[in-house]
CSV table of C-alpha atoms and ligand atoms in Angstrom, one decimal:
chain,number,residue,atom,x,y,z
E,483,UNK,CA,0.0,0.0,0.0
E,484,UNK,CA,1.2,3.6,-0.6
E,485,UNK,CA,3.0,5.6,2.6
E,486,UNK,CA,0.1,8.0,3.3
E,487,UNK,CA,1.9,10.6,5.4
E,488,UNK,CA,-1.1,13.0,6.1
E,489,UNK,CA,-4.9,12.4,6.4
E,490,UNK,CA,-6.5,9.5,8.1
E,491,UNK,CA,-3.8,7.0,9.1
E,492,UNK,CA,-1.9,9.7,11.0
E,493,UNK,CA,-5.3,9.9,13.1
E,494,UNK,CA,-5.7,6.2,13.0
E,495,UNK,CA,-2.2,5.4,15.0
E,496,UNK,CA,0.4,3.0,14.4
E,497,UNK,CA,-1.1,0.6,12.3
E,498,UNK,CA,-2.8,1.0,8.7
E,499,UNK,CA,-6.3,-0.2,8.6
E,500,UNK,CA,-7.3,-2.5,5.9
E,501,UNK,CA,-10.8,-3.9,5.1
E,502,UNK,CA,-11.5,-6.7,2.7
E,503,UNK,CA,-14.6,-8.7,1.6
E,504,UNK,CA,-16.4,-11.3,-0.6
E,505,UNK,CA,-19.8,-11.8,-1.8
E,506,UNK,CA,-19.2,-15.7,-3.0
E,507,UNK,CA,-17.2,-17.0,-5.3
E,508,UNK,CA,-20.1,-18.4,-7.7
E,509,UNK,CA,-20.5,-15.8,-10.0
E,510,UNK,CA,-21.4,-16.6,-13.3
E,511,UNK,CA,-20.8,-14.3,-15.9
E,512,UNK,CA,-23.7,-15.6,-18.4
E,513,UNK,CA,-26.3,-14.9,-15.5
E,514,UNK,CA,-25.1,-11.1,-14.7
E,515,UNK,CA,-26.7,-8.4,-16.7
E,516,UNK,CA,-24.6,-5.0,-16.0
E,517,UNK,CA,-27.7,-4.0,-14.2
E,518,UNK,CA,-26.9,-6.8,-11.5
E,519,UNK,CA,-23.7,-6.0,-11.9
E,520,UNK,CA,-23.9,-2.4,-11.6
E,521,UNK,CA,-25.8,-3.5,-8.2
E,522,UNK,CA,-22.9,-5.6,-6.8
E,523,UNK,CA,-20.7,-3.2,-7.1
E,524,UNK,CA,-22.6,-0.9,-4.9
E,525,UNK,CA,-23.8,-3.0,-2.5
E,526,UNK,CA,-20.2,-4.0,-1.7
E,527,UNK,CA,-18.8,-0.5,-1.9
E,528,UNK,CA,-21.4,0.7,0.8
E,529,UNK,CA,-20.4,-2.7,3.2
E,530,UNK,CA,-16.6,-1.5,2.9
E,531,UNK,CA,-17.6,1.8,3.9
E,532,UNK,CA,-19.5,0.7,6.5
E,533,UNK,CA,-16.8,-1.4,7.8
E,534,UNK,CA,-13.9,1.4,7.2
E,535,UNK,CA,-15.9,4.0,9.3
E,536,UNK,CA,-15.6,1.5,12.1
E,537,UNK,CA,-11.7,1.3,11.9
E,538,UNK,CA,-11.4,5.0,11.3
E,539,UNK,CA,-13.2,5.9,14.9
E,540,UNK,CA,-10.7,3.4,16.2
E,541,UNK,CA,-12.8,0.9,17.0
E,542,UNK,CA,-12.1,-3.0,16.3
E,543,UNK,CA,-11.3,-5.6,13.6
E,544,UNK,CA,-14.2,-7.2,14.4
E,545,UNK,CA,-16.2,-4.0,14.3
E,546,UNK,CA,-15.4,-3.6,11.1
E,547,UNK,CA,-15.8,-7.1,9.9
E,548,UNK,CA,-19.2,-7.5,11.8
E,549,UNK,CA,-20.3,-4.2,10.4
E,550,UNK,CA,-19.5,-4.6,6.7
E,551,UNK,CA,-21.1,-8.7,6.9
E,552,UNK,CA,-24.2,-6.8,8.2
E,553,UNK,CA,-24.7,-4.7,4.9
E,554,UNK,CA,-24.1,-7.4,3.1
E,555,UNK,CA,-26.6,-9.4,4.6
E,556,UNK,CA,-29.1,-7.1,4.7
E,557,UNK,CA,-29.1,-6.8,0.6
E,558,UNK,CA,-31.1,-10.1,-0.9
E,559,UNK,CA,-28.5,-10.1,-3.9
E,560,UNK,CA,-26.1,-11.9,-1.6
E,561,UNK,CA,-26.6,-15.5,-0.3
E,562,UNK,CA,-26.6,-14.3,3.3
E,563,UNK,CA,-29.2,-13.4,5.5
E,564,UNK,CA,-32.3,-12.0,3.4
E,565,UNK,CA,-30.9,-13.3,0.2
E,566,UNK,CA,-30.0,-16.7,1.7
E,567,UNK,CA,-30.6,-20.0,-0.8
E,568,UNK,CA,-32.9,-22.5,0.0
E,569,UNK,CA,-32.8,-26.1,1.2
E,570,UNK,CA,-33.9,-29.1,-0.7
E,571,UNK,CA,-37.4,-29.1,1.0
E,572,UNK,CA,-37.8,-25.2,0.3
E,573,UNK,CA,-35.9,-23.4,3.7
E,574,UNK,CA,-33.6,-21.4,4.6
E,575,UNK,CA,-30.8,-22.5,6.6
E,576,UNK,CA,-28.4,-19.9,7.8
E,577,UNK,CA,-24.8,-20.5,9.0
E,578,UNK,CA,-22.0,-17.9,10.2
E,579,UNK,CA,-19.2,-17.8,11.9
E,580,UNK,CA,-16.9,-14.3,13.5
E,581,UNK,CA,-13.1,-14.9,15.1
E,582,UNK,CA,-11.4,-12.1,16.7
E,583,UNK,CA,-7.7,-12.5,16.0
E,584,UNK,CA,-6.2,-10.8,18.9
E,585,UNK,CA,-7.4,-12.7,21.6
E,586,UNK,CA,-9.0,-16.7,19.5
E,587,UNK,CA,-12.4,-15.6,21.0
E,588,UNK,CA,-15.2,-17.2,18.3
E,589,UNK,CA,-18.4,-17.6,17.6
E,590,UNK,CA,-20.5,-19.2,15.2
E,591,UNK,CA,-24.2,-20.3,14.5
E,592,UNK,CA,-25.2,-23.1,12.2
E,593,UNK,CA,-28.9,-24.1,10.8
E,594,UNK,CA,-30.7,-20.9,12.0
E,595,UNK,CA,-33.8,-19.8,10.1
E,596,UNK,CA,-35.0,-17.1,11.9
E,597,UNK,CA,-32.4,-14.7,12.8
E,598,UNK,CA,-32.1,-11.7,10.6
E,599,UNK,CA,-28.3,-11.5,10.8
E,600,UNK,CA,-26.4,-14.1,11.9
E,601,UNK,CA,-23.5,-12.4,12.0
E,602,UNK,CA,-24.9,-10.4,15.0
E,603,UNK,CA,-25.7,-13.7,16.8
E,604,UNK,CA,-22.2,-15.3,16.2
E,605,UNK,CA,-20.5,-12.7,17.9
E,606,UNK,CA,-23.4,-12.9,20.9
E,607,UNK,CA,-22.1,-16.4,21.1
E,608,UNK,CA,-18.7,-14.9,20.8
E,609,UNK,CA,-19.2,-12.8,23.6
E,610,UNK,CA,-21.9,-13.5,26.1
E,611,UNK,CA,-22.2,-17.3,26.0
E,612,UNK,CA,-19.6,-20.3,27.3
E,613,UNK,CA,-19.4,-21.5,23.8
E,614,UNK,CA,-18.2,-21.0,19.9
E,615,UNK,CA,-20.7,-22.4,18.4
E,616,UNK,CA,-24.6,-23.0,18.6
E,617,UNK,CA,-27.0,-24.6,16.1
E,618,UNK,CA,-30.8,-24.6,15.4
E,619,UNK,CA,-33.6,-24.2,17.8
E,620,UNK,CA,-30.9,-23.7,20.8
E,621,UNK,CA,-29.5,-20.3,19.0
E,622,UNK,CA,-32.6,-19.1,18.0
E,623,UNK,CA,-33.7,-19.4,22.1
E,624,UNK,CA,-30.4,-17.5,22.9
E,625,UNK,CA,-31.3,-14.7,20.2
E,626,UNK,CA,-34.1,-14.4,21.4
E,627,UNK,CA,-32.7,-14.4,25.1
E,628,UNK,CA,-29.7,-11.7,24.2
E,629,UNK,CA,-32.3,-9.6,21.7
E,630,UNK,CA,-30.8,-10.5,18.3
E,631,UNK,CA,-33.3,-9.6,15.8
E,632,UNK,CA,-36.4,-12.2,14.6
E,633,UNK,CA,-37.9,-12.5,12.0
E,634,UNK,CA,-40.6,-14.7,10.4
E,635,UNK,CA,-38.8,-17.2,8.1
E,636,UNK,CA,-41.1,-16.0,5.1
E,637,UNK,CA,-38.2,-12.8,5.5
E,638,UNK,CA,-35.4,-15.1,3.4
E,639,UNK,CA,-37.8,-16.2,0.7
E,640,UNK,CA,-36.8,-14.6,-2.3
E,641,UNK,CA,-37.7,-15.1,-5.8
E,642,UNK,CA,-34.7,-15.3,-7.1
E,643,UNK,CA,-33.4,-18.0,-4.5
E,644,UNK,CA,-36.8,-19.7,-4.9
E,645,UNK,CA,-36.4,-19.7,-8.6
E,646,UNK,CA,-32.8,-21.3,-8.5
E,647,UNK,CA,-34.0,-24.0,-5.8
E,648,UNK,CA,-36.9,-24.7,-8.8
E,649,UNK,CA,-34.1,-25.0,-11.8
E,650,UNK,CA,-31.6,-26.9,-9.3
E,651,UNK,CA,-35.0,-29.6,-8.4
E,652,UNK,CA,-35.4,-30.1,-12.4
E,653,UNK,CA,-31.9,-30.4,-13.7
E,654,UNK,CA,-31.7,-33.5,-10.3
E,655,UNK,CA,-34.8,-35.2,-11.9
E,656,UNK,CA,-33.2,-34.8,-15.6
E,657,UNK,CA,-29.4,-35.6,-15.0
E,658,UNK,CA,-28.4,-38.6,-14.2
E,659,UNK,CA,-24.9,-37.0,-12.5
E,660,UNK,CA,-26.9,-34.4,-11.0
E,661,UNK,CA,-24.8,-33.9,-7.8
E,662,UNK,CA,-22.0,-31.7,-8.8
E,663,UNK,CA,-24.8,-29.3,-11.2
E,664,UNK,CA,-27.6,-29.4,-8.2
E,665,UNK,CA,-25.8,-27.8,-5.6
E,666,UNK,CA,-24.4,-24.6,-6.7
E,667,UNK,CA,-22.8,-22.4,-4.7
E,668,UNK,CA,-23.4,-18.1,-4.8
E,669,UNK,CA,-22.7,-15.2,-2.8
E,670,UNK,CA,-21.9,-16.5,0.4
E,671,UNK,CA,-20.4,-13.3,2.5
E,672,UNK,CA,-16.9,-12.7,4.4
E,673,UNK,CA,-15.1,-10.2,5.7
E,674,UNK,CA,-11.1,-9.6,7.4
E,675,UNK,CA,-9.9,-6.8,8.8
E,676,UNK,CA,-7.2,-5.3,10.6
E,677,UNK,CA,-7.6,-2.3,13.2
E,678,UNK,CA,-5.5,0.3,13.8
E,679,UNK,CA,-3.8,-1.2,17.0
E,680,UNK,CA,-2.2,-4.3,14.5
E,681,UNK,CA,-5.2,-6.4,15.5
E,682,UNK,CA,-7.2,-9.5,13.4
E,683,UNK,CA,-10.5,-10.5,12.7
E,684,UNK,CA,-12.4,-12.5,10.4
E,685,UNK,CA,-16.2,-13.5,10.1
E,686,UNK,CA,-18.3,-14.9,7.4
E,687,UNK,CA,-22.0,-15.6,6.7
E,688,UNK,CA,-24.3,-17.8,4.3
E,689,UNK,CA,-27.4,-19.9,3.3
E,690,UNK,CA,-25.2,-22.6,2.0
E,691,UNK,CA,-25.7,-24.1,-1.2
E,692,UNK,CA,-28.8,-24.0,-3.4
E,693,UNK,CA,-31.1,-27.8,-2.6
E,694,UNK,CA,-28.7,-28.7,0.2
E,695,UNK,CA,-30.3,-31.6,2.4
E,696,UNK,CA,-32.3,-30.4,5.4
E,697,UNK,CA,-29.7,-30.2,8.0
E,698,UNK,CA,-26.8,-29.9,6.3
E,699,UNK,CA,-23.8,-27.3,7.5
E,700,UNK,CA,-21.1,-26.6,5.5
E,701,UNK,CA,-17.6,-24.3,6.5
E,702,UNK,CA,-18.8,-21.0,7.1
E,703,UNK,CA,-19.7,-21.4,10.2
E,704,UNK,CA,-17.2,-23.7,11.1
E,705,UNK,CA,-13.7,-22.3,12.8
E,706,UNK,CA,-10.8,-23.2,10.8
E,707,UNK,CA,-12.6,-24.1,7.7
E,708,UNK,CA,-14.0,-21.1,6.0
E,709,UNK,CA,-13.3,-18.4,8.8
E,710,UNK,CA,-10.2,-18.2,10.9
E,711,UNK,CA,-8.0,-15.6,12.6
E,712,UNK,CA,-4.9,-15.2,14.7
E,713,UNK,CA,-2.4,-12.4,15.1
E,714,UNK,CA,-0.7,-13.6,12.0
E,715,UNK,CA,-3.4,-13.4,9.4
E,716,UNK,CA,-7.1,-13.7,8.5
E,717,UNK,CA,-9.2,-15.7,6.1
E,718,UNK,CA,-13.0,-15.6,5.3
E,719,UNK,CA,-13.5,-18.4,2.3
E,720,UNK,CA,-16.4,-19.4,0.1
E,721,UNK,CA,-16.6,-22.5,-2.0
E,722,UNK,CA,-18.1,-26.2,-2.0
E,723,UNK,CA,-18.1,-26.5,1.8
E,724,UNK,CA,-17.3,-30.1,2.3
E,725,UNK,CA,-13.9,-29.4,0.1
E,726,UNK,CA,-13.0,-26.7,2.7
E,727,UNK,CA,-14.2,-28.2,5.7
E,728,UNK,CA,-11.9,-31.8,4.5
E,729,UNK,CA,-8.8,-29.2,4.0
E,730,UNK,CA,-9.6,-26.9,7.0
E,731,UNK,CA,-9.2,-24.4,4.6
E,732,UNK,CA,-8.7,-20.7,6.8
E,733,UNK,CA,-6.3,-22.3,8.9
E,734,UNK,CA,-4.7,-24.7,6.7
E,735,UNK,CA,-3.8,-20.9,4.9
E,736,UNK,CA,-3.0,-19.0,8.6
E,737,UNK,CA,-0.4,-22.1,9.2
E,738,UNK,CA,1.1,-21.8,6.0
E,739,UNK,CA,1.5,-18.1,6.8
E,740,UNK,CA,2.5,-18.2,10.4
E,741,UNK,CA,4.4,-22.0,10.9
E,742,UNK,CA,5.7,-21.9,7.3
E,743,UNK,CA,6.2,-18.2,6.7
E,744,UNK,CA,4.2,-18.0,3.6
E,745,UNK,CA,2.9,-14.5,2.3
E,746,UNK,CA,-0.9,-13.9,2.3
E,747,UNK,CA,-0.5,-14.6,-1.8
E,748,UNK,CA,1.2,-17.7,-1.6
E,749,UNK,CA,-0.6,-19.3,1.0
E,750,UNK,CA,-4.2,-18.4,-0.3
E,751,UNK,CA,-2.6,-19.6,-3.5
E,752,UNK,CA,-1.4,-23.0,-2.5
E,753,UNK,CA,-4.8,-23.7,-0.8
E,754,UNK,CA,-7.4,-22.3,-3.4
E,755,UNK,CA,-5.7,-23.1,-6.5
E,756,UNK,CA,-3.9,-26.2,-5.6
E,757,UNK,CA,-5.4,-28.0,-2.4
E,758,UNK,CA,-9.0,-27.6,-3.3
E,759,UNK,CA,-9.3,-27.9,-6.5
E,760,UNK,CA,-6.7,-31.0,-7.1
E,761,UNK,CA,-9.8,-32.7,-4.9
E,762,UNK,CA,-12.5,-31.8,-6.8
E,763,UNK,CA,-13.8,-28.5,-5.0
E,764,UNK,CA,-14.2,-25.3,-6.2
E,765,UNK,CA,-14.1,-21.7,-4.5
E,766,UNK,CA,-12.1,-18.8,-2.9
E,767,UNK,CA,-11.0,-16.9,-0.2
E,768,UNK,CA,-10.0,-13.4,1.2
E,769,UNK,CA,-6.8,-13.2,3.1
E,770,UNK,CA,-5.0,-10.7,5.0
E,771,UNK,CA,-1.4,-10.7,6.8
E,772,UNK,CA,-0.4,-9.3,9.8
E,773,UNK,CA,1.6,-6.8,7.9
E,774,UNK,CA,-1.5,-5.4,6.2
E,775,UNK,CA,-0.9,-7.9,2.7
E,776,UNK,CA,-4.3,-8.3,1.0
E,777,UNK,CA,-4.9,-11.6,-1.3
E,778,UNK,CA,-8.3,-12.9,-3.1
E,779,UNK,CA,-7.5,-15.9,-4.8
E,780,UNK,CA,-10.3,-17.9,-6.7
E,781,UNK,CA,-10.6,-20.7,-9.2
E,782,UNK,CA,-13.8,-19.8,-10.5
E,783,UNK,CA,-14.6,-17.2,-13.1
E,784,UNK,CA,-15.7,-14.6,-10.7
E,785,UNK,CA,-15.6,-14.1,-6.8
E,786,UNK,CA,-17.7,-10.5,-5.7
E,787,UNK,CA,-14.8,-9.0,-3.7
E,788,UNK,CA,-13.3,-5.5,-2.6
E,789,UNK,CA,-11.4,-4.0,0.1
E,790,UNK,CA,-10.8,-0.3,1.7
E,791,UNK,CA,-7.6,1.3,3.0
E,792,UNK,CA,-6.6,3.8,5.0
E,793,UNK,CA,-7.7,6.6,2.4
E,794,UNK,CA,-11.1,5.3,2.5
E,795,UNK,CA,-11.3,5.2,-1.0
E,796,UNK,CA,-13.3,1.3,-2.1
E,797,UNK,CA,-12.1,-1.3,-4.6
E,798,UNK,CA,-14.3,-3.6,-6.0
E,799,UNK,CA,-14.4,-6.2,-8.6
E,800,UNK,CA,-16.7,-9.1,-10.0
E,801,UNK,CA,-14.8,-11.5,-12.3
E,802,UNK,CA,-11.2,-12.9,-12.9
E,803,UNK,CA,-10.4,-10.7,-15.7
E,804,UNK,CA,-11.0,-7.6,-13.6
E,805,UNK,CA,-8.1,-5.7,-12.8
E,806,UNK,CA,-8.0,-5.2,-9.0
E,807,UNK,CA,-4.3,-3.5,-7.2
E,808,UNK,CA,-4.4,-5.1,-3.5
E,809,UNK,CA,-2.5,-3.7,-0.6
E,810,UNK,CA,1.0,-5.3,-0.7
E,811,UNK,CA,2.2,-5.8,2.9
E,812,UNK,CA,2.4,-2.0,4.8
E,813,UNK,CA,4.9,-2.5,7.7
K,1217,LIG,N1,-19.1,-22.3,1.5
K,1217,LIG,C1,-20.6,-22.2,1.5
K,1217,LIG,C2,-21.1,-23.5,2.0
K,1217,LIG,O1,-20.6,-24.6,1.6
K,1217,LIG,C3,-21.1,-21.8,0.2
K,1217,LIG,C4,-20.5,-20.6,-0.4
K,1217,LIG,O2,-19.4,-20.2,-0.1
K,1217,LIG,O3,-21.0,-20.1,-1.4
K,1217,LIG,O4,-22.1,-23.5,2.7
């Protein structure tokens, strides 16, 4: 990242703040029309704002990253929250998970179909219960209990989800090797984050995967597979769940990066180009070094991703052939 020698980072202190997120890695570019694109963009400028105002009143990573997954769950273009996919027998399932670097404090919810943003109630678990994680009717009574919002589950059904659930149910009944074309993954949310005292967070947030089977839970809300953080790095991923669960995917990248000394490039690298997909999976991730190094690796054709520095100016960018300059490392 450029020195900036005046303006916000001399008010932020030591450290240079750094925001990144994702919307999914399942964009397709023969489904976007530059009006949905146009969208994207905007909906994930306004989440790294959101987020970057956090840093810049000097609050924490996982301010930022909670406050950013927020916005991004609130907008029914991404599969998170009110946009979330359904489930084989027409639900919605909601999974996320929240790590704060600095200290290993986590949180996550899995299987929640009631709770407006689950981000909110991850870091409740985080914070105010014994536990990291919490599933089904059990988080929804301790939403209720620490007033995280409610909402009827008619709140998460979309068209356009409900539409995709109907195309993924026909193409099962007409394909014979329907698996891999049935359960399609899109816009799945994630954030990392670094404050401006050097600390780490990550968090991420999703439906899951279009006509998963009642029940199922994949890696986002799952420490160490698609959200982990420490003081050496953070990772928010989004793919085909059971491949990133099998790899532990965010830490598999944090101990490349702290045991092995690998840069946030070459670890997100070795895992999402190499790891996963030499198994079959499919996906990406956001990453982010202690030393402020920002990498978005993917192996699909698009992954919704952007990030915000310390001149508060966003980045953003849909598809693989975008050109997007990340923050090399800043100290
Ligand atoms: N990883 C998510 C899951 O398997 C899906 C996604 O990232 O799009 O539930």
């Amino acid at each position: 990242m450029a020195t900036v020698e005046k303006g916000e980072l001399t008010l932020l202190g030591e450290q240079t703040v750094v925001l990144a997120i994702h919307g999914g890695a399942g964009v397709e570019r023969a489904s976007m029309t530059p009006e949905s694109e146009t969208k994207a963009r905007a909906a994930m400028e306004l989440a790294l704002r959101h987020g970057y105002e956090q840093l810049k009143q000097g609050r924490s990573a996982k301010d930022a990253v909670t406050a950013a997954i927020t916005v991004l769950e609130d907008d029914p273009l991404f599969n998170a929250g009110r946009g979330a996919v359904f489930t084989h027998d027409g639900r919605n399932e909601l999974d996320a998970s929240l790590m704060d670097g600095a200290t290993l404090a986590a949180g996550a919810v899995a299987g929640v179909h009631k709770v407006k943003n689950p981000i909110l109630l991850a870091r409740a678990v985080m914070e105010h219960s014994q536990h990291v994680m919490l599933a089904g009717d059990g988080a929804e009574q301790f939403a209720a209990e620490q007033g995280v919002s409610l909402v009827d589950p008619s709140y998460f059904r979309t068209e356009r989800r409900w539409q995709e659930l109907q195309r993924a149910l026909q193409e099962e009944n007409h394909q014979a090797q329907a698996t891999r074309e049935a359960i399609k993954h899109f816009g799945t949310v994630g954030a990392v984050a670094r404050d401006s005292q050097g600390r780490l967070a990550a968090g991420t947030s999703t439906g899951g995967m279009t006509n998963k089977r009642y029940g199922r839970v994949g890696d986002s809300p799952v420490i160490g597979a698609g959200t982990y953080a420490d003081v050496d790095c953070a990772v928010s991923g989004t793919g085909w769940g059971e491949y990133y669960l099998r790899v532990s995917a965010a830490r598999e990248i944090c101990l490349r990066m702290g045991r092995l000394g690998e840069s946030a490039t070459q670890a997100g690298r070795a895992v999402i180009e190499d790891e996963i997909p030499g198994m079959g999976g499919d996906g990406g991730a956001i990453v982010l070094g202690a030393n402020g190094e920002v990498a978005l690796p993917f192996n699909t054709e698009g992954m919704y991703r952007g990030w915000i520095g310390a001149d508060g100016v966003p980045h953003v960018a849909i598809y693989a052939t975008d050109a997007l300059t990340l923050p090399t490392a800043s100290r």
